[in-house]
Structures are given as structure tokens and as C-alpha cells.
């Protein structure tokens, strides 16, 4: 006689295992929902320039409402905080931290504010946190044209923890564009923290007739022999200059250059960090201004240096490290 097997025990055991599995899945789903509910909502896109600001071609960012006022991290990992410690002459300013690359820093979309062919003045006040060694901070505009982004240098200055410095430069929008973003960076100091406040973007008013130089005002003495003529039979007489010095071709700086020199060299505008701040992103705007001034006045134009110890863009070193790592990998293989 065949003995009948007891099937109840395996069935009960299987049911218990199934219950444990269902309970585990339920707990995981509940944990996922709890975790999701604790995450902050996805950050909204940075607010754009208001219609009123666009109509007046003027925008001011002073952080007095306690918000970022449209500023966000260019690299995505920067920590931007509105604090009283970062205030210039008011209650609040912007503390920039968490930078890991020279091009990292705060950024503001100013696309609706600017128009092609117009001249603008860009200004920002900068200071470093207490105990931070002096470092250079730059004001730049990232212009996107035909899908390609170019970084256009506006001005820079050496900031310290002792006092605020004003970065101010003029920006002439010569090209068509899809997007424009204002940024503050510290190319030679990737980890630098800094304070920034009272940032303004404004259209430069129509120039007024320049008054005649008064006593003590800058002027160029024209009734003396030109140095370039005195040494004409020996050598060319040259000097270096920055693009801002010839922004106005009739300014005292420009007049002095035309009077005494027959050879010009850009001081910084043809160095690598100025012409290719990011790999395959070229910018010759300021160098072109000097070259055009030289050509228009029959002055010889010479390049300065392609590589300079303190003005090599950060991406070169990152590329070098990548090549070095690849080389080691190949040798080991």
C-alpha cells in the first residue's frame, strides 16, 4: 500500500515565504516613497531678466531680498549663499564657494537685456573672505552664437580680504547671439572662495563732447619730437598695451601711442587663456581691437607670447593629466 505524502506542510511553508517576499517589497516601496517625499522639488530654471529691466537696458543685482536673484553655478557644483558677511555697502551679498575649476563661478542669464551693436557697462564689487591670500577674479560674458559658446573677457582685478574692489568694463556686442551669460571666475585659482555684490549691467549713455583738458587733467604734449622719429634709423620703438586703452581712438592713451610708437604688442590679449579659455572655444575680440587700431594708424603689430606660466587655461592641465594617465595605462598593458 502506497503511503500518502503530507502536502500541507510544504504548502504552509511556501505561503510563509511568499508573505515574507510581499512584505519586503512593500517595505521597499514605502521606503522609496518616503525618500522621494523628503527630496526637495527639482529646482526651477533661473529667473530671466524682467520685462522692465529689458526695456530700460539696466539690471542691478544686490541680493537685498535674501535670494540669489537669478544667479546659479556655472559648473553646477558651486555653493552660492546670500549672507550678511558678503555685503558690500548694504545688508546682503553673495558668497561663492564649492568651485573646483578655474571657469567655475556664479552666472546670470542676461540674454533679454542686451542688443547687438550696443555698448554696455558691466560692474561688480568683489572681496575675499578673511584670511584668503590675494587672487585675481575676472568678469566675463559667455556668448552662444550658432550653437557655439565663446567666452569674452571683460575685465579682471586682484581681490583681497582687506577691502572691496570694483571690476568694471565696457562690452560692445558685435555679434548675433542666441544666449548671453554674465560670469565671475578665477581661472588661476580653482578653489577660490569670494564675495560679490552690487552687480550692474547697463547701457552706456551716448558720449558727451569731451571738455578741453584743464590744469592737472591727462593730456598729451604734441609739440615735441616723436620718439619713433628720433630712433627711426636705428629700430622701431614699441610698447605693450591693453584693449581698453584704445577703446576710444582719440583718448589720451591712444593719442600717446600714435604720437611716439611705431610698433604695438598686446599685453594679455593674445595669451592662451584669453584666446582659448575653454578647449575649442576661441575669443579674439580684445586682440582684434588692438590689431584694428594698429592697422588703422599704420603701426606695426607684433604678437606677445602664446604660453605664459601664470596665464595658461585650466583645461590644458586637465588634458595633460588625461594624456599622462592614458600613457601609463598603455605602458602597463
CSV table of N, CA and C in Angstrom, one decimal, residues 96-192:
chain,number,residue,atom,x,y,z
A,96,UNK,N,30.5,82.9,-2.8
A,96,UNK,CA,30.7,81.9,-3.8
A,96,UNK,C,31.7,80.9,-3.2
A,97,UNK,N,31.3,79.6,-3.1
A,97,UNK,CA,32.2,78.6,-2.6
A,97,UNK,C,31.9,77.3,-3.5
A,98,UNK,N,32.7,76.3,-3.2
A,98,UNK,CA,32.5,75.0,-3.9
A,98,UNK,C,33.0,74.9,-5.3
A,99,UNK,N,33.9,75.9,-5.7
A,99,UNK,CA,34.5,75.9,-7.0
A,99,UNK,C,35.6,74.8,-7.1
A,100,UNK,N,35.6,74.1,-8.2
A,100,UNK,CA,36.6,73.0,-8.4
A,100,UNK,C,37.4,73.2,-9.7
A,101,UNK,N,37.0,74.2,-10.5
A,101,UNK,CA,37.7,74.5,-11.8
A,101,UNK,C,37.8,76.0,-12.0
A,102,UNK,N,38.8,76.5,-12.7
A,102,UNK,CA,39.0,77.9,-12.9
A,102,UNK,C,37.8,78.6,-13.5
A,103,UNK,N,37.1,77.9,-14.4
A,103,UNK,CA,35.9,78.6,-15.0
A,103,UNK,C,34.6,78.5,-14.2
A,104,UNK,N,34.7,77.8,-13.0
A,104,UNK,CA,33.5,77.8,-12.2
A,104,UNK,C,33.2,79.1,-11.5
A,105,UNK,N,32.0,79.4,-11.2
A,105,UNK,CA,31.6,80.6,-10.6
A,105,UNK,C,30.2,80.9,-10.8
A,106,UNK,N,29.7,82.1,-10.2
A,106,UNK,CA,28.3,82.4,-10.4
A,106,UNK,C,28.0,82.9,-11.8
A,107,UNK,N,26.8,82.7,-12.3
A,107,UNK,CA,26.4,83.0,-13.6
A,107,UNK,C,25.0,83.5,-13.7
A,108,UNK,N,24.7,84.5,-14.5
A,108,UNK,CA,23.4,85.1,-14.7
A,108,UNK,C,23.1,85.2,-16.2
A,109,UNK,N,21.9,84.7,-16.5
A,109,UNK,CA,21.5,84.8,-17.9
A,109,UNK,C,21.0,86.3,-18.2
A,110,UNK,N,21.7,87.0,-19.1
A,110,UNK,CA,21.3,88.4,-19.4
A,110,UNK,C,20.9,88.5,-20.8
A,111,UNK,N,20.4,87.4,-21.4
A,111,UNK,CA,20.1,87.4,-22.9
A,111,UNK,C,19.0,88.5,-23.2
A,112,UNK,N,18.0,88.7,-22.5
A,112,UNK,CA,16.9,89.7,-22.9
A,112,UNK,C,17.4,91.1,-22.7
A,113,UNK,N,18.5,91.3,-22.0
A,113,UNK,CA,18.9,92.7,-21.7
A,113,UNK,C,19.7,93.4,-22.7
A,114,UNK,N,20.5,92.6,-23.5
A,114,UNK,CA,21.5,93.2,-24.4
A,114,UNK,C,21.0,93.1,-25.9
A,115,UNK,N,21.4,94.1,-26.7
A,115,UNK,CA,21.1,94.1,-28.1
A,115,UNK,C,22.4,94.2,-28.9
A,116,UNK,N,22.4,93.6,-30.1
A,116,UNK,CA,23.6,93.6,-31.0
A,116,UNK,C,23.9,95.1,-31.4
A,117,UNK,N,25.2,95.4,-31.4
A,117,UNK,CA,25.6,96.7,-31.9
A,117,UNK,C,25.6,97.8,-30.8
A,118,UNK,N,25.2,97.4,-29.6
A,118,UNK,CA,25.1,98.4,-28.5
A,118,UNK,C,26.3,98.2,-27.5
A,119,UNK,N,26.6,99.3,-26.8
A,119,UNK,CA,27.8,99.3,-25.9
A,119,UNK,C,27.2,99.3,-24.4
A,120,UNK,N,27.7,98.4,-23.6
A,120,UNK,CA,27.2,98.3,-22.2
A,120,UNK,C,28.4,98.4,-21.2
A,121,UNK,N,28.0,98.8,-20.0
A,121,UNK,CA,29.0,98.8,-18.9
A,121,UNK,C,28.6,97.7,-17.9
A,122,UNK,N,29.6,96.9,-17.6
A,122,UNK,CA,29.3,95.8,-16.6
A,122,UNK,C,30.2,96.0,-15.4
A,123,UNK,N,29.6,95.9,-14.2
A,123,UNK,CA,30.3,96.3,-13.0
A,123,UNK,C,29.9,95.2,-11.9
A,124,UNK,N,30.9,94.9,-11.1
A,124,UNK,CA,30.7,94.0,-9.9
A,124,UNK,C,31.7,94.4,-8.8
A,125,UNK,N,31.3,94.3,-7.6
A,125,UNK,CA,32.2,94.6,-6.4
A,125,UNK,C,32.6,93.2,-5.8
A,126,UNK,N,33.9,93.0,-5.6
A,126,UNK,CA,34.4,91.7,-5.1
A,126,UNK,C,35.4,91.9,-3.9
A,127,UNK,N,35.3,91.0,-3.0
A,127,UNK,CA,36.2,90.9,-1.9
A,127,UNK,C,36.4,89.4,-1.5
A,128,UNK,N,37.5,89.1,-0.8
A,128,UNK,CA,37.8,87.7,-0.4
A,128,UNK,C,37.5,87.5,1.1
A,129,UNK,N,37.1,86.3,1.5
A,129,UNK,CA,36.9,86.0,2.9
A,129,UNK,C,38.2,86.3,3.7
A,130,UNK,N,38.0,86.5,5.0
A,130,UNK,CA,39.1,86.8,5.9
A,130,UNK,C,40.1,85.6,5.8
A,131,UNK,N,41.4,86.0,5.7
A,131,UNK,CA,42.5,85.0,5.7
A,131,UNK,C,42.8,84.4,4.4
A,132,UNK,N,42.1,84.9,3.3
A,132,UNK,CA,42.4,84.4,2.0
A,132,UNK,C,43.4,85.2,1.3
A,133,UNK,N,44.5,84.6,0.7
A,133,UNK,CA,45.5,85.4,0.0
A,133,UNK,C,45.0,86.1,-1.2
A,134,UNK,N,45.6,87.1,-1.6
A,134,UNK,CA,45.2,87.9,-2.8
A,134,UNK,C,45.1,86.9,-4.0
A,135,UNK,N,44.1,87.2,-4.9
A,135,UNK,CA,43.8,86.4,-6.0
A,135,UNK,C,43.1,87.2,-7.1
A,136,UNK,N,43.3,86.8,-8.3
A,136,UNK,CA,42.6,87.5,-9.4
A,136,UNK,C,41.2,87.0,-9.7
A,137,UNK,N,40.3,87.9,-9.9
A,137,UNK,CA,38.9,87.5,-10.2
A,137,UNK,C,38.5,88.2,-11.5
A,138,UNK,N,37.9,87.5,-12.4
A,138,UNK,CA,37.6,88.1,-13.7
A,138,UNK,C,36.1,88.1,-14.0
A,139,UNK,N,35.7,89.1,-14.8
A,139,UNK,CA,34.3,89.3,-15.2
A,139,UNK,C,34.2,89.0,-16.7
A,140,UNK,N,33.4,88.0,-17.0
A,140,UNK,CA,33.3,87.5,-18.4
A,140,UNK,C,31.9,87.4,-18.9
A,141,UNK,N,31.7,87.3,-20.2
A,141,UNK,CA,30.4,87.1,-20.8
A,141,UNK,C,30.6,85.8,-21.7
A,142,UNK,N,29.6,84.9,-21.5
A,142,UNK,CA,29.6,83.7,-22.3
A,142,UNK,C,28.6,83.9,-23.4
A,143,UNK,N,29.0,84.0,-24.6
A,143,UNK,CA,28.1,84.3,-25.8
A,143,UNK,C,27.9,83.0,-26.6
A,144,UNK,N,26.7,82.6,-26.8
A,144,UNK,CA,26.4,81.5,-27.7
A,144,UNK,C,25.9,82.0,-29.1
A,145,UNK,N,26.6,81.7,-30.1
A,145,UNK,CA,26.2,82.0,-31.5
A,145,UNK,C,26.3,80.8,-32.4
A,146,UNK,N,25.2,80.5,-33.1
A,146,UNK,CA,25.1,79.3,-33.9
A,146,UNK,C,25.4,78.0,-33.1
A,147,UNK,N,25.0,78.0,-31.8
A,147,UNK,CA,25.2,76.8,-31.0
A,147,UNK,C,26.6,76.7,-30.4
A,148,UNK,N,27.5,77.6,-30.7
A,148,UNK,CA,28.9,77.6,-30.2
A,148,UNK,C,29.1,78.6,-29.2
A,149,UNK,N,29.6,78.2,-28.0
A,149,UNK,CA,29.8,79.2,-26.9
A,149,UNK,C,31.2,79.8,-26.9
A,150,UNK,N,31.3,81.1,-26.8
A,150,UNK,CA,32.6,81.8,-26.7
A,150,UNK,C,32.6,82.5,-25.4
A,151,UNK,N,33.8,82.5,-24.8
A,151,UNK,CA,34.0,83.3,-23.5
A,151,UNK,C,34.6,84.6,-23.9
A,152,UNK,N,34.0,85.7,-23.5
A,152,UNK,CA,34.5,87.1,-23.8
A,152,UNK,C,34.9,87.8,-22.6
A,153,UNK,N,36.2,88.0,-22.5
A,153,UNK,CA,36.8,88.7,-21.3
A,153,UNK,C,36.4,90.1,-21.2
A,154,UNK,N,35.9,90.6,-20.0
A,154,UNK,CA,35.5,92.0,-19.8
A,154,UNK,C,36.6,92.7,-19.1
A,155,UNK,N,36.9,92.2,-17.9
A,155,UNK,CA,37.9,92.9,-17.0
A,155,UNK,C,38.3,91.9,-15.9
A,156,UNK,N,39.3,92.2,-15.2
A,156,UNK,CA,39.7,91.4,-14.0
A,156,UNK,C,40.4,92.4,-13.0
A,157,UNK,N,40.6,91.9,-11.8
A,157,UNK,CA,41.3,92.6,-10.8
A,157,UNK,C,41.8,91.7,-9.7
A,158,UNK,N,42.8,92.2,-9.0
A,158,UNK,CA,43.3,91.4,-7.8
A,158,UNK,C,42.5,91.8,-6.6
A,159,UNK,N,41.8,90.8,-6.1
A,159,UNK,CA,41.0,91.0,-4.9
A,159,UNK,C,41.7,90.5,-3.6
A,160,UNK,N,41.3,91.1,-2.5
A,160,UNK,CA,42.0,90.8,-1.2
A,160,UNK,C,40.9,90.7,-0.2
A,161,UNK,N,41.3,90.3,1.1
A,161,UNK,CA,40.3,90.3,2.2
A,161,UNK,C,40.3,91.6,2.9
A,162,UNK,N,41.1,92.6,2.5
A,162,UNK,CA,41.1,93.9,3.2
A,162,UNK,C,40.1,94.9,2.8
A,163,UNK,N,39.8,94.9,1.5
A,163,UNK,CA,38.8,95.9,1.0
A,163,UNK,C,38.1,95.4,-0.3
A,164,UNK,N,37.0,96.0,-0.6
A,164,UNK,CA,36.3,95.7,-1.8
A,164,UNK,C,37.0,96.4,-3.0
A,165,UNK,N,37.0,95.6,-4.2
A,165,UNK,CA,37.5,96.2,-5.4
A,165,UNK,C,36.3,96.2,-6.4
A,166,UNK,N,36.3,97.2,-7.3
A,166,UNK,CA,35.3,97.3,-8.3
A,166,UNK,C,35.9,96.8,-9.6
A,167,UNK,N,35.2,95.8,-10.2
A,167,UNK,CA,35.5,95.3,-11.5
A,167,UNK,C,34.5,96.0,-12.5
A,168,UNK,N,35.0,96.7,-13.4
A,168,UNK,CA,34.2,97.5,-14.3
A,168,UNK,C,34.8,97.5,-15.7
A,169,UNK,N,34.0,97.1,-16.7
A,169,UNK,CA,34.5,97.2,-18.1
A,169,UNK,C,33.4,97.4,-19.0
A,170,UNK,N,33.7,97.8,-20.2
A,170,UNK,CA,32.7,98.0,-21.3
A,170,UNK,C,32.7,96.8,-22.2
A,171,UNK,N,31.5,96.5,-22.6
A,171,UNK,CA,31.2,95.4,-23.5
A,171,UNK,C,30.4,95.8,-24.7
A,172,UNK,N,31.0,95.7,-25.9
A,172,UNK,CA,30.3,96.0,-27.1
A,172,UNK,C,29.9,94.7,-27.8
A,173,UNK,N,28.6,94.6,-28.0
A,173,UNK,CA,28.1,93.3,-28.5
A,173,UNK,C,28.1,93.4,-30.0
A,174,UNK,N,29.1,92.8,-30.6
A,174,UNK,CA,29.4,92.9,-32.0
A,174,UNK,C,28.7,91.8,-32.9
A,175,UNK,N,28.3,90.7,-32.2
A,175,UNK,CA,27.8,89.5,-33.0
A,175,UNK,C,26.4,89.2,-32.6
A,176,UNK,N,25.8,88.5,-33.6
A,176,UNK,CA,24.5,87.9,-33.3
A,176,UNK,C,24.6,86.8,-32.2
A,177,UNK,N,23.5,86.5,-31.5
A,177,UNK,CA,23.6,85.6,-30.4
A,177,UNK,C,22.3,84.9,-30.1
A,178,UNK,N,22.4,83.7,-29.5
A,178,UNK,CA,21.2,83.0,-29.0
A,178,UNK,C,21.1,83.2,-27.5
A,179,UNK,N,22.3,83.3,-26.8
A,179,UNK,CA,22.3,83.4,-25.4
A,179,UNK,C,23.5,84.2,-24.9
A,180,UNK,N,23.3,84.9,-23.8
A,180,UNK,CA,24.4,85.7,-23.2
A,180,UNK,C,24.3,85.4,-21.7
A,181,UNK,N,25.5,85.1,-21.1
A,181,UNK,CA,25.5,84.8,-19.6
A,181,UNK,C,26.7,85.6,-19.0
A,182,UNK,N,26.4,86.3,-17.9
A,182,UNK,CA,27.5,87.0,-17.2
A,182,UNK,C,28.0,86.1,-16.1
A,183,UNK,N,29.4,86.1,-16.0
A,183,UNK,CA,30.0,85.2,-15.1
A,183,UNK,C,31.2,85.9,-14.3
A,184,UNK,N,31.4,85.4,-13.1
A,184,UNK,CA,32.6,85.8,-12.4
A,184,UNK,C,33.4,84.5,-12.1
A,185,UNK,N,34.7,84.5,-12.5
A,185,UNK,CA,35.6,83.3,-12.4
A,185,UNK,C,36.9,83.7,-11.8
A,186,UNK,N,37.7,82.7,-11.5
A,186,UNK,CA,39.1,82.9,-11.0
A,186,UNK,C,39.9,81.8,-11.7
A,187,UNK,N,40.3,82.0,-12.9
A,187,UNK,CA,40.9,81.0,-13.7
A,187,UNK,C,42.2,80.3,-13.2
A,188,UNK,N,43.0,81.1,-12.5
A,188,UNK,CA,44.3,80.6,-11.9
A,188,UNK,C,44.1,80.0,-10.5
A,189,UNK,N,42.9,80.1,-10.0
A,189,UNK,CA,42.7,79.6,-8.6
A,189,UNK,C,41.4,78.9,-8.5
A,190,UNK,N,41.4,77.6,-8.9
A,190,UNK,CA,40.1,76.8,-9.0
A,190,UNK,C,39.3,76.7,-7.7
A,191,UNK,N,40.0,76.7,-6.5
A,191,UNK,CA,39.3,76.5,-5.3
A,191,UNK,C,38.9,77.8,-4.6
A,192,UNK,N,39.2,79.0,-5.2
A,192,UNK,CA,39.0,80.3,-4.5
A,192,UNK,C,37.5,80.5,-4.2
